[in-house]
Structures are given as C-alpha cells and as structure tokens.
PDB file of C-alpha atoms (C1' of nucleotides) in Angstrom:
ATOM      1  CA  UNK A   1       0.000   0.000   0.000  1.00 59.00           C
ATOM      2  CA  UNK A   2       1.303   3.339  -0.681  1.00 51.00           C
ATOM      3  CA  UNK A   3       3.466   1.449  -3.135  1.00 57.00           C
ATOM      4  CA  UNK A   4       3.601   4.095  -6.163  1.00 61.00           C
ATOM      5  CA  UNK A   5       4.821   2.180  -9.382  1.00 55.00           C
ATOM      6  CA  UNK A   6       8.510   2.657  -9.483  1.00 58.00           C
ATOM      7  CA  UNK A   7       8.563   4.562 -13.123  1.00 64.00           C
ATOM      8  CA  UNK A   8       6.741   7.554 -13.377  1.00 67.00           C
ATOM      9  CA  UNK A   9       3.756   7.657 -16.320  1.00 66.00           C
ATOM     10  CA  UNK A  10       5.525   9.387 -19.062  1.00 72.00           C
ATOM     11  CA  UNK A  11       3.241  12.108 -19.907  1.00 91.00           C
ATOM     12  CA  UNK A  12       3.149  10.916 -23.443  1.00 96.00           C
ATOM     13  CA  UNK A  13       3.717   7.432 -25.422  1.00 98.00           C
ATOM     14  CA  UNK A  14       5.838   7.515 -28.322  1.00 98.00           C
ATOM     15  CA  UNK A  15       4.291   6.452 -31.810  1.00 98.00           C
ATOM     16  CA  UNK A  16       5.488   3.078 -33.700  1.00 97.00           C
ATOM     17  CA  UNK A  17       6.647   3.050 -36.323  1.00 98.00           C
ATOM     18  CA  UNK A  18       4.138   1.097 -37.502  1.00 98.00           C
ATOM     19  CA  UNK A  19       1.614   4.135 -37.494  1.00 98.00           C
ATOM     20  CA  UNK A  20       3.726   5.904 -40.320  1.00 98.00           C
ATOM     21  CA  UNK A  21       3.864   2.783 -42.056  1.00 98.00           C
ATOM     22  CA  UNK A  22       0.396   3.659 -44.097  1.00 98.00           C
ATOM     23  CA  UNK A  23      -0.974   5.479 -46.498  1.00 98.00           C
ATOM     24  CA  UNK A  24      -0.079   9.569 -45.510  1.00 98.00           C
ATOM     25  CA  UNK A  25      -4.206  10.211 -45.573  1.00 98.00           C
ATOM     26  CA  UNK A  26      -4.722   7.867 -42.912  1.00 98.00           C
ATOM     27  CA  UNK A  27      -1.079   8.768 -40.814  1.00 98.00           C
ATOM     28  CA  UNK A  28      -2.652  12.815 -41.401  1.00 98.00           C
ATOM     29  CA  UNK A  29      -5.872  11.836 -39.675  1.00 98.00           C
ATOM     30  CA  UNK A  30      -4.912  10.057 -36.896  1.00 98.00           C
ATOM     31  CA  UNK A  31      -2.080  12.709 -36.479  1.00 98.00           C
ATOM     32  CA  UNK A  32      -4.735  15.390 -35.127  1.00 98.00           C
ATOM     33  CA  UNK A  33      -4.425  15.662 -31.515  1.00 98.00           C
ATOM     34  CA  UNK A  34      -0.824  14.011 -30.855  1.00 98.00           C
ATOM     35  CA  UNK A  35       1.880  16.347 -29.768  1.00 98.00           C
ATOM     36  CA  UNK A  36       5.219  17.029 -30.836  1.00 98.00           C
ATOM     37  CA  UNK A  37       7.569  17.361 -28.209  1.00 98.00           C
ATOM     38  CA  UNK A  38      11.104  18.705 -28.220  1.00 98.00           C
ATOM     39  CA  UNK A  39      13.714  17.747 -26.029  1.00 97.00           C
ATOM     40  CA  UNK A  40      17.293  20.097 -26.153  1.00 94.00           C
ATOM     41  CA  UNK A  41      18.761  19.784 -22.285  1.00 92.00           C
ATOM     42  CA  UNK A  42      16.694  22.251 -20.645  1.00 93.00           C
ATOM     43  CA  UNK A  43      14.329  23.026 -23.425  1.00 97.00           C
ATOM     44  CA  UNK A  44      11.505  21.012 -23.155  1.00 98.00           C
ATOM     45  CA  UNK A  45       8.344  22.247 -25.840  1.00 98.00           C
ATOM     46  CA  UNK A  46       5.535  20.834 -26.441  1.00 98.00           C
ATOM     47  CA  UNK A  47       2.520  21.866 -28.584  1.00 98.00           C
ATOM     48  CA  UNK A  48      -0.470  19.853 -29.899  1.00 98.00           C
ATOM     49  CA  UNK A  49      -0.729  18.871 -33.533  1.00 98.00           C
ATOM     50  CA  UNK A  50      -4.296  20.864 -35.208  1.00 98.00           C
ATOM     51  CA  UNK A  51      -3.313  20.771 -38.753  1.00 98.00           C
ATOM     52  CA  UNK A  52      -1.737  18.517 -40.946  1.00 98.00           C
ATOM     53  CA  UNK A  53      -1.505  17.837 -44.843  1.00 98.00           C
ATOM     54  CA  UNK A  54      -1.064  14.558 -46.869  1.00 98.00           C
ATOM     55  CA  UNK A  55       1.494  14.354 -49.392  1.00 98.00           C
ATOM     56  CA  UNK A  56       1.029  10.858 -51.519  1.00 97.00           C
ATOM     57  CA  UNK A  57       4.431  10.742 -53.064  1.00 92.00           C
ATOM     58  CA  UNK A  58       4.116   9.148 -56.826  1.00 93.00           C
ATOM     59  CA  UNK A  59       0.395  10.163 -57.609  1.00 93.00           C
ATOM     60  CA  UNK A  60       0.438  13.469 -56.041  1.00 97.00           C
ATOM     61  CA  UNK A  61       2.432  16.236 -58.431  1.00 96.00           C
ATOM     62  CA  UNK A  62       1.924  18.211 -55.497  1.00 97.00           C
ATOM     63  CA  UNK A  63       4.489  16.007 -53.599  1.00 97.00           C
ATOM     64  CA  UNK A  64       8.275  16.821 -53.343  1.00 98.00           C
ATOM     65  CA  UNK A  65       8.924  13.015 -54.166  1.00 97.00           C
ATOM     66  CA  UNK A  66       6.359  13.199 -57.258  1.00 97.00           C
ATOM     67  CA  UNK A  67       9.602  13.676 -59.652  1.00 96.00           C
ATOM     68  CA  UNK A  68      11.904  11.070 -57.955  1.00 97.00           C
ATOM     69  CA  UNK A  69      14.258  10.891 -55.328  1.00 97.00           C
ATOM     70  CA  UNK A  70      17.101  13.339 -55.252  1.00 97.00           C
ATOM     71  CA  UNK A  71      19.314  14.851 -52.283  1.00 97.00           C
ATOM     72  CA  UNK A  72      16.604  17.076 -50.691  1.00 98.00           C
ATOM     73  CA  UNK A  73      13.868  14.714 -50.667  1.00 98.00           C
ATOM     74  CA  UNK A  74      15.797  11.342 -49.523  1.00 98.00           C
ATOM     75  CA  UNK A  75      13.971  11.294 -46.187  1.00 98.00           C
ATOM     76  CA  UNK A  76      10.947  10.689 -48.436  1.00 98.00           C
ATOM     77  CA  UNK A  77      11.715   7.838 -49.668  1.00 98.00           C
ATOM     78  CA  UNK A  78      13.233   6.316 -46.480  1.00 98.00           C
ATOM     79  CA  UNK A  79      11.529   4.075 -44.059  1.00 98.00           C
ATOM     80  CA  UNK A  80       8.492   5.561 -42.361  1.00 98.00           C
ATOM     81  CA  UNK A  81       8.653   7.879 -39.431  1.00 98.00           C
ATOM     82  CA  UNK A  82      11.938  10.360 -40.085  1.00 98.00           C
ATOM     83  CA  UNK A  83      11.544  13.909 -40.280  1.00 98.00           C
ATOM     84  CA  UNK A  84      12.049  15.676 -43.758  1.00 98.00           C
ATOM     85  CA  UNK A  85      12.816  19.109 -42.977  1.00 98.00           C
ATOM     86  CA  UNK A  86      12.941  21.626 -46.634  1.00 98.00           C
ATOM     87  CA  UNK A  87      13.531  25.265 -46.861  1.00 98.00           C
ATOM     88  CA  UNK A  88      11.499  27.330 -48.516  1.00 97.00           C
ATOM     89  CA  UNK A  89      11.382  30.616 -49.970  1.00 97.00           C
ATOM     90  CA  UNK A  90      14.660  31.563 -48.422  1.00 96.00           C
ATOM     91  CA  UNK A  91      13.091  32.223 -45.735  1.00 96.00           C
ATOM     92  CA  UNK A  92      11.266  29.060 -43.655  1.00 98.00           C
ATOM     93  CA  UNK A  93      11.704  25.694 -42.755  1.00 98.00           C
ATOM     94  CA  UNK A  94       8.727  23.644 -43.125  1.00 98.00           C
ATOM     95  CA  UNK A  95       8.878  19.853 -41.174  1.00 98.00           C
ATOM     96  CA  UNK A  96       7.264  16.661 -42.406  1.00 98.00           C
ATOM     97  CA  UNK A  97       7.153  13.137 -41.577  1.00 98.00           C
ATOM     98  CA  UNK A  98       7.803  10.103 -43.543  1.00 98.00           C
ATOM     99  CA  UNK A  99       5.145   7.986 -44.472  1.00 98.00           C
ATOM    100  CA  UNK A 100       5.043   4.219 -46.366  1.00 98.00           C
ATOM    101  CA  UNK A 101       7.107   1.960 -46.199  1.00 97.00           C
ATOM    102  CA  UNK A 102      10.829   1.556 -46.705  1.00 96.00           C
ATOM    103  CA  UNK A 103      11.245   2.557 -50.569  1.00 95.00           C
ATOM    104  CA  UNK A 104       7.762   4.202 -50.957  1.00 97.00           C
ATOM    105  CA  UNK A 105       7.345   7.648 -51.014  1.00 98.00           C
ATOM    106  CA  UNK A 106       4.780   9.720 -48.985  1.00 97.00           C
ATOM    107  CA  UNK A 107       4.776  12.367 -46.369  1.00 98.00           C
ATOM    108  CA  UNK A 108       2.630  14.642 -43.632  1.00 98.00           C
ATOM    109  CA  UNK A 109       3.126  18.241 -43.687  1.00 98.00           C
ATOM    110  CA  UNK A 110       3.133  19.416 -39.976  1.00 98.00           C
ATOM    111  CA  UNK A 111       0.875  22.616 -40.732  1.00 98.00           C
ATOM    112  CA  UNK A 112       0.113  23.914 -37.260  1.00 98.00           C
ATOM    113  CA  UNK A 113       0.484  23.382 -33.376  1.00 98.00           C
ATOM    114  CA  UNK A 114      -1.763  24.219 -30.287  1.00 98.00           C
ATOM    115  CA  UNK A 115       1.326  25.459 -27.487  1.00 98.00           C
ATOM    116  CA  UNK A 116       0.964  23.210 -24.399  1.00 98.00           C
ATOM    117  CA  UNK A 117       4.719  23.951 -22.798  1.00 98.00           C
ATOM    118  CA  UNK A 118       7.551  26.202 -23.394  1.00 98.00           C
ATOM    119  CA  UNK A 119       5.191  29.239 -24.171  1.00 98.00           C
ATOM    120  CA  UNK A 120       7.892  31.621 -22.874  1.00 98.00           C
ATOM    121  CA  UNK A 121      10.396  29.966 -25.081  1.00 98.00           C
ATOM    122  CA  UNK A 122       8.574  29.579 -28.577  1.00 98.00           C
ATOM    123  CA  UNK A 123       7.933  33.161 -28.074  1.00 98.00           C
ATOM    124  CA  UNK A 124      11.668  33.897 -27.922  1.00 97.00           C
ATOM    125  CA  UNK A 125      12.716  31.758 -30.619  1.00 98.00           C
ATOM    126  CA  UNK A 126       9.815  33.281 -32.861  1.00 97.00           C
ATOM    127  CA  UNK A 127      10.885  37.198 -31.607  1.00 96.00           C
ATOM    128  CA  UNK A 128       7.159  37.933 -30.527  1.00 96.00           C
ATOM    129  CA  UNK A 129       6.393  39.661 -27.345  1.00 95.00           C
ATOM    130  CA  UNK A 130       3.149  37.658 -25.779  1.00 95.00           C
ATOM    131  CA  UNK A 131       0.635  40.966 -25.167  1.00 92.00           C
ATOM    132  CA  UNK A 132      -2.571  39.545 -26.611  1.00 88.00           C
ATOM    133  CA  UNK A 133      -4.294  36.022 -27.676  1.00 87.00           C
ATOM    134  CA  UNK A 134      -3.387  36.957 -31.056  1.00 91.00           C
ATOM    135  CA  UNK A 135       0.633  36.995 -30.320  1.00 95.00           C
ATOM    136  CA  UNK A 136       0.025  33.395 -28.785  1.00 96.00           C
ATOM    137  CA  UNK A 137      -1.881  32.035 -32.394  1.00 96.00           C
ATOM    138  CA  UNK A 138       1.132  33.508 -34.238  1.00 97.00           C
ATOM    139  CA  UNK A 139       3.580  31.374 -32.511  1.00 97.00           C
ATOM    140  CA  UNK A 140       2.516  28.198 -33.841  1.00 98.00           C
ATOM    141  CA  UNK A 141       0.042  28.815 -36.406  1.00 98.00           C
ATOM    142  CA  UNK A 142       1.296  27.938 -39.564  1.00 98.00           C
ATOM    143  CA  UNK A 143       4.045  25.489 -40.888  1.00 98.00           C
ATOM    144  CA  UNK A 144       6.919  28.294 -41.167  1.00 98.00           C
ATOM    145  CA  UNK A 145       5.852  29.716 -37.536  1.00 98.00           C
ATOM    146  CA  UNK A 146       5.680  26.345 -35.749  1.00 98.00           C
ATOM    147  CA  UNK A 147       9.066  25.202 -37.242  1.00 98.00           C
ATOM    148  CA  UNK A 148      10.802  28.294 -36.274  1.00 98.00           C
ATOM    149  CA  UNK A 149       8.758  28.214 -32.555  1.00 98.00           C
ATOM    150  CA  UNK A 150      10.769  24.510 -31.822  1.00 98.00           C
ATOM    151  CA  UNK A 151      13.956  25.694 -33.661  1.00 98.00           C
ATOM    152  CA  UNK A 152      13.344  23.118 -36.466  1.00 98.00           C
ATOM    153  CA  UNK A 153      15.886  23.344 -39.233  1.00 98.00           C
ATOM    154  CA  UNK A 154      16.850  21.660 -41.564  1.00 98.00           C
ATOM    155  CA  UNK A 155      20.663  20.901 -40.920  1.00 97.00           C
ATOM    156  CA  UNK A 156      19.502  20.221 -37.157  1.00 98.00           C
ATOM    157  CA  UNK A 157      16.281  17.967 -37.863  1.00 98.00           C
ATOM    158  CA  UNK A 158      16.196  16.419 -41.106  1.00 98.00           C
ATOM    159  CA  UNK A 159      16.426  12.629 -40.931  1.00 98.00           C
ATOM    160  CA  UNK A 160      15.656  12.970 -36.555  1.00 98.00           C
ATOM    161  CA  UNK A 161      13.617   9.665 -35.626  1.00 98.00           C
ATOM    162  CA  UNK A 162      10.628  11.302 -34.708  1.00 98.00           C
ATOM    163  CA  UNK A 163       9.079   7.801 -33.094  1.00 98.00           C
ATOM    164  CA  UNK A 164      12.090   7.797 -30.553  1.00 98.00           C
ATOM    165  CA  UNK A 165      11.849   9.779 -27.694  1.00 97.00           C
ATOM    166  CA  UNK A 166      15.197   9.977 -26.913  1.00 96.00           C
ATOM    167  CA  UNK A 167      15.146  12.111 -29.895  1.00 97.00           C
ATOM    168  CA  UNK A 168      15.543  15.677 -29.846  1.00 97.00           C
ATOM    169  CA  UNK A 169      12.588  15.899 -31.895  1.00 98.00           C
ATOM    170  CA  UNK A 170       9.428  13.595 -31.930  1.00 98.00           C
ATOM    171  CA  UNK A 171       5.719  12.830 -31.639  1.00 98.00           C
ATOM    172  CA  UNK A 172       3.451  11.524 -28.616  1.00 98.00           C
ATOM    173  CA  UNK A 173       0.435  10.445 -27.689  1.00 98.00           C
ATOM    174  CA  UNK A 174      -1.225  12.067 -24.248  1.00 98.00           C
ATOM    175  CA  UNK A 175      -4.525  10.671 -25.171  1.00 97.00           C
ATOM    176  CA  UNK A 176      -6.273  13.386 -25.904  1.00 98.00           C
ATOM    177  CA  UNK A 177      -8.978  12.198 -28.285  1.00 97.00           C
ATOM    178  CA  UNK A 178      -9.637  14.398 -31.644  1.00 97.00           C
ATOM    179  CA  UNK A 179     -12.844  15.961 -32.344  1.00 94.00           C
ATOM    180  CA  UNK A 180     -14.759  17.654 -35.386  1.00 96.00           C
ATOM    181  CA  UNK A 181     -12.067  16.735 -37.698  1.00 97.00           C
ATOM    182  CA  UNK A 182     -12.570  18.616 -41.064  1.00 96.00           C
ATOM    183  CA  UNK A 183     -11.259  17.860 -44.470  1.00 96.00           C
ATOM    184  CA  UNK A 184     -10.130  20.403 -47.051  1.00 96.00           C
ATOM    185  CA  UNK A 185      -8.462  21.400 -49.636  1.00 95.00           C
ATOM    186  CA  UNK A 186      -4.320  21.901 -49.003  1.00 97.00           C
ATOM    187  CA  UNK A 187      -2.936  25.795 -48.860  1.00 96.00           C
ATOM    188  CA  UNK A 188      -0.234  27.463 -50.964  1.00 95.00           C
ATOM    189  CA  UNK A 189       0.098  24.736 -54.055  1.00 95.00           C
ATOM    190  CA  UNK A 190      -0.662  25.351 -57.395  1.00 93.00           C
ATOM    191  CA  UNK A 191      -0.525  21.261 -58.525  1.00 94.00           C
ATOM    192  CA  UNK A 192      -3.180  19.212 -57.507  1.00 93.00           C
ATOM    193  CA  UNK A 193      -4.902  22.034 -55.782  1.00 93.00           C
ATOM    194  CA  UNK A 194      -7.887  20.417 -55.309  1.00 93.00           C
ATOM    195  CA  UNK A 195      -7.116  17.246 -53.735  1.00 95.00           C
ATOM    196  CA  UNK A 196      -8.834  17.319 -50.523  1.00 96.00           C
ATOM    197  CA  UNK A 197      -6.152  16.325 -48.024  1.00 97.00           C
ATOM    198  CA  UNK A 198      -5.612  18.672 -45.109  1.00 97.00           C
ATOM    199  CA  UNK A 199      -6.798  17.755 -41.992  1.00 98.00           C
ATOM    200  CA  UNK A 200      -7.720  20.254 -39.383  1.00 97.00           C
ATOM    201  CA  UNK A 201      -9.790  20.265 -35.852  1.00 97.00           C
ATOM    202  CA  UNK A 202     -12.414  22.250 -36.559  1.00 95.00           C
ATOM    203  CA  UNK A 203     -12.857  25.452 -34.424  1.00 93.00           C
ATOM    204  CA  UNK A 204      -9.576  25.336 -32.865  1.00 96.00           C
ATOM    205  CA  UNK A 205      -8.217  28.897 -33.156  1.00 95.00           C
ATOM    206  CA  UNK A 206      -4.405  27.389 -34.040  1.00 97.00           C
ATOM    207  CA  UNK A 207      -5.442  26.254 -37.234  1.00 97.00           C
ATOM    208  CA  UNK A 208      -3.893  28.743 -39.762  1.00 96.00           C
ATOM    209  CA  UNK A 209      -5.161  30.393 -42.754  1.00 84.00           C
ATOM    210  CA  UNK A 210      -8.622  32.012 -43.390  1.00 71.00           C
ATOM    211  CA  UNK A 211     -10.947  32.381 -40.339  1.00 65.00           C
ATOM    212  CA  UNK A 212     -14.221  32.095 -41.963  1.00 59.00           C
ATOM    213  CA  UNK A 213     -15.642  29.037 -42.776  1.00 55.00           C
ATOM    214  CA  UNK A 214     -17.178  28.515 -46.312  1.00 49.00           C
ATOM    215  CA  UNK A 215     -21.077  28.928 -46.115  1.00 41.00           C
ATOM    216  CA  UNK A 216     -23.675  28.653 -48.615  1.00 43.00           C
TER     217      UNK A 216
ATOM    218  C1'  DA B   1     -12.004  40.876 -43.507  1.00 52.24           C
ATOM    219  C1'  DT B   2      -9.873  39.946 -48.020  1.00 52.24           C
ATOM    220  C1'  DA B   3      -6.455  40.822 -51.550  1.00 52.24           C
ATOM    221  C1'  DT B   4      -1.963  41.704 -53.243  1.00 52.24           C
ATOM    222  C1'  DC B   5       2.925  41.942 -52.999  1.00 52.24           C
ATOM    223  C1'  DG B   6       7.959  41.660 -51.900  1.00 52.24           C
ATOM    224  C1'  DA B   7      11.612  39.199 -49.581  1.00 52.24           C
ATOM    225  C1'  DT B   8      15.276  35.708 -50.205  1.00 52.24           C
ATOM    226  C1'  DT B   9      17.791  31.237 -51.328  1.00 52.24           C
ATOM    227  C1'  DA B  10      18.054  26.028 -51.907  1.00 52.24           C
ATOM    228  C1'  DT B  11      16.990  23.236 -55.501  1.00 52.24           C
ATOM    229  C1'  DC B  12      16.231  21.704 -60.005  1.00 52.24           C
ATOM    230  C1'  DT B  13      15.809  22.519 -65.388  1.00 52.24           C
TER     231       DT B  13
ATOM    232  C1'  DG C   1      17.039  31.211 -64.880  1.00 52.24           C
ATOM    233  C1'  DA C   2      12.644  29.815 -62.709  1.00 52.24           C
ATOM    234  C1'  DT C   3      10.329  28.139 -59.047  1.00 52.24           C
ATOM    235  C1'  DA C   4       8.491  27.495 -54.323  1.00 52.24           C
ATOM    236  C1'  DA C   5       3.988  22.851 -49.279  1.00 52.24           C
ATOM    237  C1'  DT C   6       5.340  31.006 -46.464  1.00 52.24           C
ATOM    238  C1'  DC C   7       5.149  35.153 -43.827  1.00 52.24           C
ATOM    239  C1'  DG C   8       4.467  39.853 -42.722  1.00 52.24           C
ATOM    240  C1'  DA C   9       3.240  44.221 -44.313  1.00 52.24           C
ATOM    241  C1'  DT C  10       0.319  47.237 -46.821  1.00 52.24           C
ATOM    242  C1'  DA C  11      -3.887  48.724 -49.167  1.00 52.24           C
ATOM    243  C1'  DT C  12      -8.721  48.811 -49.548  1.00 52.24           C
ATOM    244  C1'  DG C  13     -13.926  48.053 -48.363  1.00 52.24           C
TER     245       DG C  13
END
DNA sequence: ATATCGATTATCT
DNA sequence: GATAATCGATATG
C-alpha cells in the first residue's frame, strides 16, 4: 500500500513506427491531436498537432517526391517515421514526416500546433512579445511559424527519428482524443490544388489560414 | 475581412 | 534562370 509504481507515467507514449507505415491520408488523420515534443537539455516544448496535410508521393504532383528521389527529398523515400525538414522561400523551414514503407514515397506536412509547454520559449525563438491572444496564435500557427517556434531546421532535424523519444525531436500520444475533424483542400500549391487532403480540428483557433468558414 | 505583394535562397531545369 | 507545401506588411472596403 502506498506502493507508487517505481517509473513515473511518461506524460506521453511515443508512436510506432508502424503508425507511419500507411498510407499519408490515414497517418494525417490520426495525427490530429498528438503532440510534438522537443527535447534540447533544458528546453523542453511541447505543442499539440491541429493541422496537418497529406502528401502521396508518386500520384500526387503536389508532392516533393512526385519527380523522384534526389538529395533534398531522400527522407521521403526512407523508411516511415523520419523527419524531412525543406527550406522554402529563403526564408522558412517547413517539417514533415515520412510515411510508407521503406522505398515508398509519402509524407505529412506538420501545418500547425496548439502550445501546451515552453510558451515563454517559442515566443523567444519566434521574436514575438506575448501581449494579446493573437501573439500566442502567431507562434505556432502555420508550418513556417511552428518550425521556427521549436527551432526546427533543416541541418539540425532532417532525418531525426521522430518515433524515438530519446530524440531531440518527436511525436506523442497524451490521449487526448480528436474531435470535429474537417477535411479540405491543401494551402499554398498550385498542382493538384484540389485534392482534398488537409486535416484540421475544426474550431480550434491554431489552425492557420482564413478564419471564416465557407457557407452557402 | 480579403487581396496583393515583396523578400530571399536552396533546388532543379 | 525559374520556381516554391510562407510570412508579414500594406492597401482597400
């Protein structure tokens, strides 16, 4: 009696690999609601995932991979699970995870977090002073803002094992159960533009882009 | 609230 | 040389 279990619950349960091991559509879905957590000595971030888009590899021209492997997009095509971490615009780092198996290629685009721990610190790293509720949705809303919020770069993260957490980088699962997932169209492409394969939680206020919802 | 635009560089043609 | 899975700023209703 009194006996407390001799490990401590981790707070959250790494993914197998396993889960990445599927089509991206199905590894986007069930991706709502985990957390990605980043571990660097002290710093310890966390933020919950609210938007995520599918990228199918061969049959998506939309997809880095679509046009075969090549140095940037190796990760890709590597067994499911690694993070593939691309620079864009000369300006932002964007971070995805492998998805298929082992020679297949197929990603999730990590589009936008909901800040759980390490407020203080995203808000350093992202040079915004916390005032208003506003300041606190541009921390992590949107895939350039989150990535630059857990000091995600490319040299740093691409290739991490994101199902190990003894990673520096990596996803897990608190049990927090997703609700009113919505399906739409994906943001900022100009192939394939109306696949419809992002995945958000609808009515959280992290989810990035255009406020208004589509009525008729 | 929506639309448009410029910045800036790795990557590929 | 062109392009890009973005962001922040500006202009306008």
């Amino acid at each position: 009696m009194g006996t407390r279990s001799s490990e401590a619950t981790p707070k959250f349960q790494s993914l197998n690999r396993a889960f990445f091991a599927r089509n991206p559509r199905r590894v986007a879905r069930e991706l709502l609601g985990k957390v990605l957590v980043r571990d660097s000595g002290k710093l310890h971030l966390t933020g919950r995932i609210v938007e995520v888009e599918a990228y199918l590899g061969a049959n998506d021209p939309a997809s880095h991979s679509f046009a075969g492997e090549t140095a940037r997009n190796s990760v890709l095509f590597g067994p499911p699970g690694f993070a593939y971490v691309y620079f864009i615009y000369g300006a932002h780092y964007c971070l995805n995870v492998s998805c298929e198996r082992d020679g297949k290629a197929g990603g999730v685009l990590f589009r936008a977090l909901e800040p759980l721990e390490g407020i203080e610190e995203m808000a350093r790293a992202r040079q915004i002073e916390l005032l208003g509720p506003r300041d606190l949705v541009r921390l992590t809303s949107g895939p350039g803002r989150m990535a630059e919020a857990f000091g995600v770069t490319r040299e740093r993260d691409n290739g991490c094992d994101l199902t190990s957490s003894s990673s520096g980088l990596w996803i897990g699962d608190d049990g927090f159960r997703a609700r009113n997932i919505q399906v739409t169209v994906r943001i900022g492409i100009t192939k394939a533009a109306d696949n419809p394969l992002r995945y958000i939680l609808g009515g959280n206020k992290f989810v990035s882009g255009r406020k208004t919802l589509a009525r008729d």
